[in-house]
Tab-separated table of C-alpha atoms in Angstrom:
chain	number	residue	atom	x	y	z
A	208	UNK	CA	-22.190	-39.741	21.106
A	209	UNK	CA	-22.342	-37.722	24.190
A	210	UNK	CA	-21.814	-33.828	23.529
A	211	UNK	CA	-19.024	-32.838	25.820
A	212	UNK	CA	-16.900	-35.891	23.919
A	213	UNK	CA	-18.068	-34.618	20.710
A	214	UNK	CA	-16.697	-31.529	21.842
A	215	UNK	CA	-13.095	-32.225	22.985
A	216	UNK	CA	-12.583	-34.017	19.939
A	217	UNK	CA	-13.614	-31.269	17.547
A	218	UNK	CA	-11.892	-28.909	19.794
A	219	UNK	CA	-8.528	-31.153	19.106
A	220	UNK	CA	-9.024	-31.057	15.613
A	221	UNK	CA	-9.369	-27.636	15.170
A	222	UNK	CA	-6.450	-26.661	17.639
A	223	UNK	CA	-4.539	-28.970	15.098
A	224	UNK	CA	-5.610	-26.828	11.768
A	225	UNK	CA	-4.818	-23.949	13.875
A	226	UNK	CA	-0.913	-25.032	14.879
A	227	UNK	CA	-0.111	-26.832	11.669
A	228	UNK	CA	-0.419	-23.039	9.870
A	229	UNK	CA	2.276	-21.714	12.574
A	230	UNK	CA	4.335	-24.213	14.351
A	231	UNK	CA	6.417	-25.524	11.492
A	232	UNK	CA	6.859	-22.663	9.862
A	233	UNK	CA	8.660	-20.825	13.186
A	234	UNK	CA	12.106	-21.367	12.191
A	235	UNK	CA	11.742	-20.481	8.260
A	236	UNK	CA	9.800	-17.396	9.324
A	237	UNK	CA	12.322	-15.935	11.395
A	238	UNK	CA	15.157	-17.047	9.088
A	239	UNK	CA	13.277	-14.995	6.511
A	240	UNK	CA	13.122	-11.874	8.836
A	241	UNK	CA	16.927	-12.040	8.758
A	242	UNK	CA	18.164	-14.250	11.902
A	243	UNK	CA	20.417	-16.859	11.898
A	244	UNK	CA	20.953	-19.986	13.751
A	245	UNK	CA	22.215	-18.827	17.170
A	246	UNK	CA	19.219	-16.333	16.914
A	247	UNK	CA	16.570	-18.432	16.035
A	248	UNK	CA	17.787	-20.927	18.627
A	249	UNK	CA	18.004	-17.601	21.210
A	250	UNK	CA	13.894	-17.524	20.151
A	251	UNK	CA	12.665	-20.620	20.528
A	252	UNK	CA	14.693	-20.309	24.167
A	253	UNK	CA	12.603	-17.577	24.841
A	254	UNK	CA	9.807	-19.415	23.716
A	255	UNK	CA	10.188	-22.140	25.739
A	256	UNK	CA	10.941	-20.400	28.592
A	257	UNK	CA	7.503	-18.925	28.641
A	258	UNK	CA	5.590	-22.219	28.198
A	259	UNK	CA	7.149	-23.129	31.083
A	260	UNK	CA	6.209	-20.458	33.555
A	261	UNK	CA	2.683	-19.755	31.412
A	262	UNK	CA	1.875	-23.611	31.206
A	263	UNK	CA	2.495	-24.546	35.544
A	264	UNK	CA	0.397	-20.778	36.336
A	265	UNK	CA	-2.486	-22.680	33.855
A	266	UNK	CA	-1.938	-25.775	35.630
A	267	UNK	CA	-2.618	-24.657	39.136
A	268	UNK	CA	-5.160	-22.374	37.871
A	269	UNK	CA	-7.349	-24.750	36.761
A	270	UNK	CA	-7.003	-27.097	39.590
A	271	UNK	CA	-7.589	-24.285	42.248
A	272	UNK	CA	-9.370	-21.828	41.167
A	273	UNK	CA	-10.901	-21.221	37.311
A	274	UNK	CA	-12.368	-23.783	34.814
A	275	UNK	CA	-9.902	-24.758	31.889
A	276	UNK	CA	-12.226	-24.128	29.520
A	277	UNK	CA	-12.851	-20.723	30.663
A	278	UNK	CA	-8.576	-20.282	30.595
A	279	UNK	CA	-8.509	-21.998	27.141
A	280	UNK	CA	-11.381	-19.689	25.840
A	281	UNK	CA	-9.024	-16.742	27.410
A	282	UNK	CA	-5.959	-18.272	25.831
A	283	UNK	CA	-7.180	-18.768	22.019
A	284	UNK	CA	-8.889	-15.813	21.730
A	285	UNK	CA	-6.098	-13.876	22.759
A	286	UNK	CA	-3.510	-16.049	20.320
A	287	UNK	CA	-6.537	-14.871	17.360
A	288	UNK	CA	-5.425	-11.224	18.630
A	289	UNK	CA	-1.567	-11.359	18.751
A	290	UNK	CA	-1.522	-13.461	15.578
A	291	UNK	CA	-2.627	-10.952	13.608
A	292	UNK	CA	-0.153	-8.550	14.619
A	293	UNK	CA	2.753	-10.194	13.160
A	294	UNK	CA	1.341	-9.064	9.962
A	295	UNK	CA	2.210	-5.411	10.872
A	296	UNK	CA	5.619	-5.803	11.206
A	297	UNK	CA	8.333	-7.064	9.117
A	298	UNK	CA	11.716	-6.239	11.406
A	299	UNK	CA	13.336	-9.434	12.984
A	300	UNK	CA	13.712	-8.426	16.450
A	301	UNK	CA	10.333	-7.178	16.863
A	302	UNK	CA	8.545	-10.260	15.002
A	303	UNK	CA	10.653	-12.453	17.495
A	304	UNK	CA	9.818	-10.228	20.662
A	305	UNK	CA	5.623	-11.062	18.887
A	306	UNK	CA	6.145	-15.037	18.492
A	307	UNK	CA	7.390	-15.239	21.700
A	308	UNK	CA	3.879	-13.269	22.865
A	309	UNK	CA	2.039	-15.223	21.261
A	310	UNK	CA	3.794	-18.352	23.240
A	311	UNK	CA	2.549	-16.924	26.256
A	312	UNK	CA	-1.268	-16.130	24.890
A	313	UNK	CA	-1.549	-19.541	23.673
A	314	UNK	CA	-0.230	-21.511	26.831
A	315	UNK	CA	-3.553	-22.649	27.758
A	316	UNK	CA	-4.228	-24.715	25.193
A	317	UNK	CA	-2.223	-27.406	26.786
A	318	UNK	CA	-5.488	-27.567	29.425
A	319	UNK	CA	-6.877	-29.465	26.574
A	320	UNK	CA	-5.387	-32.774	27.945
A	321	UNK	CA	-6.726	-32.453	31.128
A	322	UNK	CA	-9.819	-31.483	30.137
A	323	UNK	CA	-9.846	-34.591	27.945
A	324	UNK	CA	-9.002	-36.741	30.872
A	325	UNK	CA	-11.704	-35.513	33.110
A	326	UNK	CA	-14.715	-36.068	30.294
A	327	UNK	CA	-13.444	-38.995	30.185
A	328	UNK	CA	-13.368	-40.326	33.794
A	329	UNK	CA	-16.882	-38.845	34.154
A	330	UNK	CA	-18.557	-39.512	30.839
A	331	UNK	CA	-16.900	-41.882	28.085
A	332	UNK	CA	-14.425	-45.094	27.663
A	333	UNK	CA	-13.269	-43.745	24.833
A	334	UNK	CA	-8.953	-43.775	25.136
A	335	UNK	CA	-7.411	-40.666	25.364
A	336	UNK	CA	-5.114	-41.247	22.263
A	337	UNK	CA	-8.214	-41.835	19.822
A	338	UNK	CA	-8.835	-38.253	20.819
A	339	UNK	CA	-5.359	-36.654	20.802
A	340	UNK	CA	-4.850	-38.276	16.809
A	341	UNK	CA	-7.578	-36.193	15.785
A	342	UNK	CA	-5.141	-33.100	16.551
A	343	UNK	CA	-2.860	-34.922	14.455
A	344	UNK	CA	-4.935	-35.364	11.520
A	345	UNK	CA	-5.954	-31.386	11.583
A	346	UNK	CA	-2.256	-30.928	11.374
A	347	UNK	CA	-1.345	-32.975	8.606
A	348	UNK	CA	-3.921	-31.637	6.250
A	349	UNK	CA	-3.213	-27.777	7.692
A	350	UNK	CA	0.878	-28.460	7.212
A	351	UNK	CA	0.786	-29.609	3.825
A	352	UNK	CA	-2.072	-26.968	2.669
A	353	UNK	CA	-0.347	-23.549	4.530
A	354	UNK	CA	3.175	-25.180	2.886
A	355	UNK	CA	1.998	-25.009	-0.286
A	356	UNK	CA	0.008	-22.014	0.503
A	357	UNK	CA	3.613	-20.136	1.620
A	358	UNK	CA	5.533	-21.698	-1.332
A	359	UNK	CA	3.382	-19.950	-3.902
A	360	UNK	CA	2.494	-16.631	-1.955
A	361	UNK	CA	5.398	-16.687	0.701
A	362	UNK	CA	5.560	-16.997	4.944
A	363	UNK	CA	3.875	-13.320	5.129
A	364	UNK	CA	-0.183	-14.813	4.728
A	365	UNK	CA	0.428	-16.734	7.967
A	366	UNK	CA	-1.109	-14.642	10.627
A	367	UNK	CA	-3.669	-14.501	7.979
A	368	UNK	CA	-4.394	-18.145	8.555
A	369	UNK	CA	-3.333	-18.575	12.156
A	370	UNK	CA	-5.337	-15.767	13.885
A	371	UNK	CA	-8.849	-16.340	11.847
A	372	UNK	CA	-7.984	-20.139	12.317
A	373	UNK	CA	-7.715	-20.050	16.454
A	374	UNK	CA	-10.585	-17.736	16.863
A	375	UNK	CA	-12.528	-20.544	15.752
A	376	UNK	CA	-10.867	-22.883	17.767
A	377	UNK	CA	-12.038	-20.081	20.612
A	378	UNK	CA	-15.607	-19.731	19.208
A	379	UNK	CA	-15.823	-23.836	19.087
A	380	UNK	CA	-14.360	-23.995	23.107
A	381	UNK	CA	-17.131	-21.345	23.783
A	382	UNK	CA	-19.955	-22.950	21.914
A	383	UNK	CA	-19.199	-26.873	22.491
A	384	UNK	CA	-17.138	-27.504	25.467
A	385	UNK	CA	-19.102	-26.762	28.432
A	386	UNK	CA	-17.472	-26.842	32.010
A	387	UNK	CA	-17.028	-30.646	34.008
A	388	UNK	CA	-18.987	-29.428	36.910
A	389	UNK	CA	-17.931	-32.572	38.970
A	390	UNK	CA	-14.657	-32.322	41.250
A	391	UNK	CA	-12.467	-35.450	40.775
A	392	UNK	CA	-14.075	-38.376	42.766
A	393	UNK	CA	-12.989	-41.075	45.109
A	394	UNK	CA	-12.770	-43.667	42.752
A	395	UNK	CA	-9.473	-42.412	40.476
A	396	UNK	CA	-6.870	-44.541	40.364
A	397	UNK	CA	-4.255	-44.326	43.545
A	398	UNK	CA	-1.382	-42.215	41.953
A	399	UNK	CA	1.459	-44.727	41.458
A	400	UNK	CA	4.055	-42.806	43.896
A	401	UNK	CA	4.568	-45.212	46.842
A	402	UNK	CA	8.046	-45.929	47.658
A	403	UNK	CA	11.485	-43.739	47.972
A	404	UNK	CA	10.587	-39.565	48.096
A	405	UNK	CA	13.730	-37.028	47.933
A	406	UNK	CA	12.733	-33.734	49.758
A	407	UNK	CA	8.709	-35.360	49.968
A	408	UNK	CA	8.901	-35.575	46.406
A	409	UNK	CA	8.284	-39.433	45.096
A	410	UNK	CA	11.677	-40.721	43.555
A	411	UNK	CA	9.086	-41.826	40.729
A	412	UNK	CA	7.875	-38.281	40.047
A	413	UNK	CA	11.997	-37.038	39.614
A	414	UNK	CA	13.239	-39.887	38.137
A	415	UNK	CA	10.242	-39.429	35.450
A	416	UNK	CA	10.478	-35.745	35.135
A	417	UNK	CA	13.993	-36.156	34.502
A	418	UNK	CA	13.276	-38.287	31.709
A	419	UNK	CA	11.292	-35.768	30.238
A	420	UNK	CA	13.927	-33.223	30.460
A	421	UNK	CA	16.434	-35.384	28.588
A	422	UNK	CA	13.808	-36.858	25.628
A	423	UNK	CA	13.145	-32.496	25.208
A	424	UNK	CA	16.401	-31.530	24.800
A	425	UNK	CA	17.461	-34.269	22.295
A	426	UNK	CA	13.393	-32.700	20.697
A	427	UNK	CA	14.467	-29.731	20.776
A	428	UNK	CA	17.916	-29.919	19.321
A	429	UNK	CA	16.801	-32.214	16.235
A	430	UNK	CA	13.628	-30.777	15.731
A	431	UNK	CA	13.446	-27.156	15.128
A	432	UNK	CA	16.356	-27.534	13.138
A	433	UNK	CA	15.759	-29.886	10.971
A	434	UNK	CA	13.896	-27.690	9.330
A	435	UNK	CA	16.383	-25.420	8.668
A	436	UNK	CA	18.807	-28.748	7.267
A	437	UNK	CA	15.889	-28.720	4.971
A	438	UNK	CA	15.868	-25.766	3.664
A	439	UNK	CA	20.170	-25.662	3.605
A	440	UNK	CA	19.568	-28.942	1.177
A	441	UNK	CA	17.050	-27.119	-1.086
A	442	UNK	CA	13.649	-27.907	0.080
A	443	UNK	CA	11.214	-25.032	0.680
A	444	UNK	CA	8.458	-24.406	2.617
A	445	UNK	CA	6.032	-26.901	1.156
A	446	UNK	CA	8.112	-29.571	1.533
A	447	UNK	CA	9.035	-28.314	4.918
A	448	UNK	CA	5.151	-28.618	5.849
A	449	UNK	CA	4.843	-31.714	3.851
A	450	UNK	CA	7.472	-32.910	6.800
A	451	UNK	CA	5.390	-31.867	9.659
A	452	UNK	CA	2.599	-33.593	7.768
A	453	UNK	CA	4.161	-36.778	7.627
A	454	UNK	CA	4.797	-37.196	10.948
A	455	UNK	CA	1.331	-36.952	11.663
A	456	UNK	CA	0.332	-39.225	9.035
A	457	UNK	CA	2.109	-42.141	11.221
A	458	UNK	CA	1.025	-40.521	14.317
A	459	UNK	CA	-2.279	-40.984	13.981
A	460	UNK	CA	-2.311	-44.800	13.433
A	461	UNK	CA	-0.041	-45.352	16.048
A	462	UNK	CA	-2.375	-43.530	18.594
A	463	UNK	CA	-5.219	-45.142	17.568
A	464	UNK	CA	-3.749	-48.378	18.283
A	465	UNK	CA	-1.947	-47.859	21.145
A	466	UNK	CA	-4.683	-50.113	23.019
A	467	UNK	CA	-3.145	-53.154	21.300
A	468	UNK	CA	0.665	-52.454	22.722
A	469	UNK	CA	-0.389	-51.923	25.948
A	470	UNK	CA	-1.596	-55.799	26.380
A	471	UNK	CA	2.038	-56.393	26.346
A	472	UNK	CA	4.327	-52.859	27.293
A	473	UNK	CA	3.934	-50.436	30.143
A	474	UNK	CA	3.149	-47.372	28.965
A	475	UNK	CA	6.712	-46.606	30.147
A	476	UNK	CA	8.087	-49.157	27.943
A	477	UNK	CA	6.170	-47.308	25.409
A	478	UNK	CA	7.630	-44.395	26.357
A	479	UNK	CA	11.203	-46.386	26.134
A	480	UNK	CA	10.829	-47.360	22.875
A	481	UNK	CA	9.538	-44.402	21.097
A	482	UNK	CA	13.106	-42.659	22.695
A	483	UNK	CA	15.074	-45.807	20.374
A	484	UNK	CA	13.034	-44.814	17.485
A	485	UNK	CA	14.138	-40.887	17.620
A	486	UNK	CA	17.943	-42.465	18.329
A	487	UNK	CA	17.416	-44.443	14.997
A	488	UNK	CA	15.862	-41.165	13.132
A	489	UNK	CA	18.420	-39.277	14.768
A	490	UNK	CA	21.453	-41.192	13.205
A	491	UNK	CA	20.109	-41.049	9.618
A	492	UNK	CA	19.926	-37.606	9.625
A	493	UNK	CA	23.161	-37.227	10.734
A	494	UNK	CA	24.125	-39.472	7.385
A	495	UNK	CA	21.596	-37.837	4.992
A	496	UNK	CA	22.172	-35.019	2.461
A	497	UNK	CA	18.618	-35.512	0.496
A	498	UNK	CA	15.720	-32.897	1.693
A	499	UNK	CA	13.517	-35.013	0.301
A	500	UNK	CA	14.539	-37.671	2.464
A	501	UNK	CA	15.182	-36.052	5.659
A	502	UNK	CA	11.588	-34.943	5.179
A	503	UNK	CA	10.577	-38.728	4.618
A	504	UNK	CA	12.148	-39.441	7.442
A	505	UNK	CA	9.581	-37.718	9.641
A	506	UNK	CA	6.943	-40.281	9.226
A	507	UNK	CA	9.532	-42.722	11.280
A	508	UNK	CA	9.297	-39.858	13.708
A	509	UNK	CA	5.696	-39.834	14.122
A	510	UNK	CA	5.661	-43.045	15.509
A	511	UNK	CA	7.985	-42.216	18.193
A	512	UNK	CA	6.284	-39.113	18.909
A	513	UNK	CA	3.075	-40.873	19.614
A	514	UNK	CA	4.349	-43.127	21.661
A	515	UNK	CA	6.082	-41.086	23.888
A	516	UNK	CA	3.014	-38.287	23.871
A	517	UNK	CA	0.812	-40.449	24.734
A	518	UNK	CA	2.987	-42.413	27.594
A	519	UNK	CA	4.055	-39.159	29.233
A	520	UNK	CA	0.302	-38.343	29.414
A	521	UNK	CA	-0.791	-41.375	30.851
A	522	UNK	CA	2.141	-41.691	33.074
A	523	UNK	CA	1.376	-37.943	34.611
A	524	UNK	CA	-2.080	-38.773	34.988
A	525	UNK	CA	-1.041	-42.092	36.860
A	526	UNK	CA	1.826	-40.355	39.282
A	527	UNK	CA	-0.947	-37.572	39.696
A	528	UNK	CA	-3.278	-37.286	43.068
A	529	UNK	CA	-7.019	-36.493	41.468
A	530	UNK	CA	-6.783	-33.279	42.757
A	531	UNK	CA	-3.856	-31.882	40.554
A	532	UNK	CA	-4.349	-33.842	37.376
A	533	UNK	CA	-4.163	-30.777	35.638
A	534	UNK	CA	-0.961	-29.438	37.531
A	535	UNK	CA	0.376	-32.965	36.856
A	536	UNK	CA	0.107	-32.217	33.010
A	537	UNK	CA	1.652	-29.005	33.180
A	538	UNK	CA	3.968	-29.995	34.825
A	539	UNK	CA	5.360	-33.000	32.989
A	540	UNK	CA	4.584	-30.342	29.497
A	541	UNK	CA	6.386	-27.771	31.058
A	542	UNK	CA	9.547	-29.632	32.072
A	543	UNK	CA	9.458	-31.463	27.924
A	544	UNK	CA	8.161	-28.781	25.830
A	545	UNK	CA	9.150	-25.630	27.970
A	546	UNK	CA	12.298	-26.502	30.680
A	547	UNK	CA	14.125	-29.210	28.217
A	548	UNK	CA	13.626	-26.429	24.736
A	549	UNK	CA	15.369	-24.025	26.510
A	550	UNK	CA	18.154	-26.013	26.900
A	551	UNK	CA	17.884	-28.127	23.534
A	552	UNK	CA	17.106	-24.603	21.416
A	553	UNK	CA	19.961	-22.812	22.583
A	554	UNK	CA	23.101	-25.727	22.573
A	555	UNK	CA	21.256	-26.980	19.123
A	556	UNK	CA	21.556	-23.665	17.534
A	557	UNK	CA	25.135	-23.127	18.789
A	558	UNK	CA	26.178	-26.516	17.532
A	559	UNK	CA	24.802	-26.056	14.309
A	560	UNK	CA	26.220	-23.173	13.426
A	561	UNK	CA	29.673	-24.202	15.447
A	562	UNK	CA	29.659	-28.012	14.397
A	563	UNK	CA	27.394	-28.529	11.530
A	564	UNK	CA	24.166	-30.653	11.758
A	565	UNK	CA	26.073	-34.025	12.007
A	566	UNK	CA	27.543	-33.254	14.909
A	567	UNK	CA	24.027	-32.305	16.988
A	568	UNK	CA	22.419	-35.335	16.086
A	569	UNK	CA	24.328	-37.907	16.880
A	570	UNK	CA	24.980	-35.941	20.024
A	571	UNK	CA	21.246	-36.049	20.568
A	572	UNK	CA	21.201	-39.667	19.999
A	573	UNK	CA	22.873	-40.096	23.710
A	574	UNK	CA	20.670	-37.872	25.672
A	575	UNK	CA	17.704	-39.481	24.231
A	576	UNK	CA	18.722	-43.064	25.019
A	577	UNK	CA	19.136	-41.399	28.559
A	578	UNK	CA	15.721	-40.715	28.313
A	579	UNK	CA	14.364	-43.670	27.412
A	580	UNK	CA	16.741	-45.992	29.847
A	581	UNK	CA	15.710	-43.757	32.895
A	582	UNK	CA	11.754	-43.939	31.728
A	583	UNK	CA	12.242	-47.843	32.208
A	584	UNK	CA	13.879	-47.580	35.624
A	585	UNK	CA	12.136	-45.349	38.042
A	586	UNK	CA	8.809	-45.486	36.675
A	587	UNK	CA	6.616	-48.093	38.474
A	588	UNK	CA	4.498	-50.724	36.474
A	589	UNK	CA	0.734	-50.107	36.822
A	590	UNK	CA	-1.356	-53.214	37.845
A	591	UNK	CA	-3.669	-54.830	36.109
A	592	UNK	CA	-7.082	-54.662	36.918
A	593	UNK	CA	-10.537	-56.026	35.767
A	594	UNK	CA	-12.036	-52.685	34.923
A	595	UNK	CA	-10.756	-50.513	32.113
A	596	UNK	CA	-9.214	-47.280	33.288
A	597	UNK	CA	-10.464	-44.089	31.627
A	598	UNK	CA	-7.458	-44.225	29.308
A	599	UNK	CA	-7.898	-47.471	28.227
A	600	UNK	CA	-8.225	-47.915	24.493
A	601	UNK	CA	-11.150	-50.104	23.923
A	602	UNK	CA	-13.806	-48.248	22.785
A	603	UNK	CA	-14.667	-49.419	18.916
A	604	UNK	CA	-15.818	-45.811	17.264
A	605	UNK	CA	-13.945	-44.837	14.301
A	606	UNK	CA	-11.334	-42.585	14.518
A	607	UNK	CA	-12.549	-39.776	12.773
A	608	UNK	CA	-13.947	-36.287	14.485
């Protein structure tokens, strides 16, 4: 196997040890530090609103004027350093005011996409999604082993995992994934963005980032707070990372064989109908009142969440000119996982503690059939050609690191 693949996918894995220690802990963690609904919801607004600024400034600093890897490098060694200093502090406020820091360290790793995408246009077949599930994997095994790790000795050992765990993710960027010294050639596929433009802008480009905003608001407002509906019906953190892990259980299948649903879907009716799957999942937890189940109920979610990951991706990367691939990404990441929280985070936590958490699912429910409906309608289909693309799905290793 050549060694810059090698690389990325190792790199993937360990990014996804790294995040399953932190990520699905957030809510429980500040809970514990005495914040309540409207206040966690006021964080992960914060939050978001950082990986949206931090995440475009990566963007257009890799594709003008630094290497990714060098930013990611930056990034994760700096998350190793701020991690660690949530252990010194045990006030709300100020552990809030750190997470949110640590948002902004840890911004580049979403270069790791583009970097994916350019090994792969220069040196491998191999699909894109049998490299993203390996993050997946890492985070299954890491949620379930921190959860039960925090159920027995509490939240307070995670920056004891997190920040020795992402210095290795640094130490394996700095060892393994060397820079793509070639720029983006002539032969990349024509970004798919001929047609109507509003203010130069292709309609296809709006119309798609639009989507995104909807499907992250409906992500945000179900998401982060499940996990507190979880905890409210008496599960604790292990089964809370148990959750996270089984959505990555069904996410990794799923992205391995996304190859075989794109002989028949677009990747935006991909996209489409992993938005009906979270309206399904979205409706039964409105209905349940088992932890145990709404936890379940996560490895329904996993499916949609691959779908739609890996569409948006591909998608980007189509409606992208080779030059800003990378400012493509960020952009369509900043708009779902920093623009769309913001919005999601804040109205979810006030309707949970207002409402209840019937009420903000099935509200989420319509903005994510939004989503999907307007995926399917401005979105062009790709043609079919003869040769693979880059992010075609046929390569026949196994899908293990």
């Amino acid at each position: 196997m050549d060694p810059d693949i090698r690389g990325i996918r190792w790199a993937f894995v360990l990014v996804g040890v790294a995040d399953g220690t932190l990520l699905p802990f957030i809510p429980l963690y500040l809970l514990e530090r005495g914040l309540d609904a409207p206040a966690i919801g006021l964080v992960l607004a914060g939050m978001a609103l950082v990986w949206l600024f931090a995440g475009l400034a990566c963007g257009y600093l890799a594709d003008r004027r630094i290497r990714p890897e060098r930013i990611v490098l930056a990034g994760a060694s700096a998350a190793a350093a701020v991690g660690l200093t949530l252990a010194l502090t045990g006030d709300g406020v100020t552990t809030a005011l750190l997470i949110v820091a640590l948002t902004l360290v840890r911004s580049p790793l979403t270069l790791l996409d583009a970097i994916a995408l350019r090994k792969l246009r220069t040196k491998s077949r191999t699909g894109y999604a049998r490299i993203r599930l390996r993050m997946s994997a890492g985070w299954a095994v890491s949620a379930v082993a921190s959860g039960a790790a925090y159920h027995v000795l509490g939240l307070r050992l995670i920056p004891f995992l997190y920040a020795p765990l992402v210095a290795v993710v640094a130490l394996w960027i700095w060892r393994a994934v060397k820079p793509d010294m070639s720029s983006a050639s002539s032969d990349a596929p024509t970004p798919l963005v001929k047609g109507v433009r509003l203010g130069g802008i292709p309609l296809a480009v709006v119309g798609f980032l639009v989507s995104c905003l909807l499907l992250g608001i409906s992500l945000a407002a179900t998401q982060n707070f499940v996990t507190l509906q979880i905890s409210v019906l008496g599960g604790g953190a292990l089964l809370v990372g148990a959750a996270g892990a089984f959505q990555a259980l069904t996410e990794i299948p799923t992205m391995g064989y996304t190859h075989v649903l794109t002989r028949y879907l677009s990747h935006q009716a991909l996209f489409a109908l992993g938005c009906v799957i979270y309206l399904a999942v979205f409706v039964a937890w409105a209905l349940v009142s088992n932890a145990l189940v709404v936890a379940l109920l996560k490895l329904v979610i996993g499916v949609g969440f691959a779908l739609t990951y890996v569409a948006a991706v591909t998608i980007a990367n189509d409606l992208s000119p080779s030059r800003f691939r990378a400012t493509g990404q960020a952009l369509v990441k900043s708009v779902l996982f920093g623009l769309a929280p913001i919005i999601g985070a804040l109205g979810g936590g006030v309707v949970y503690g207002t409402f209840g958490a019937r009420v903000m699912f099935l509200a989420s429910t319509f903005v994510v059939a939004a989503a999907g409906a307007l995926a399917l309608v401005v979105v062009p289909v790709a043609r079919r050609t003869a040769e693979p693309s880059p992010l075609a799905l046929e390569a026949a290793a196994p899908a293990t690191p």
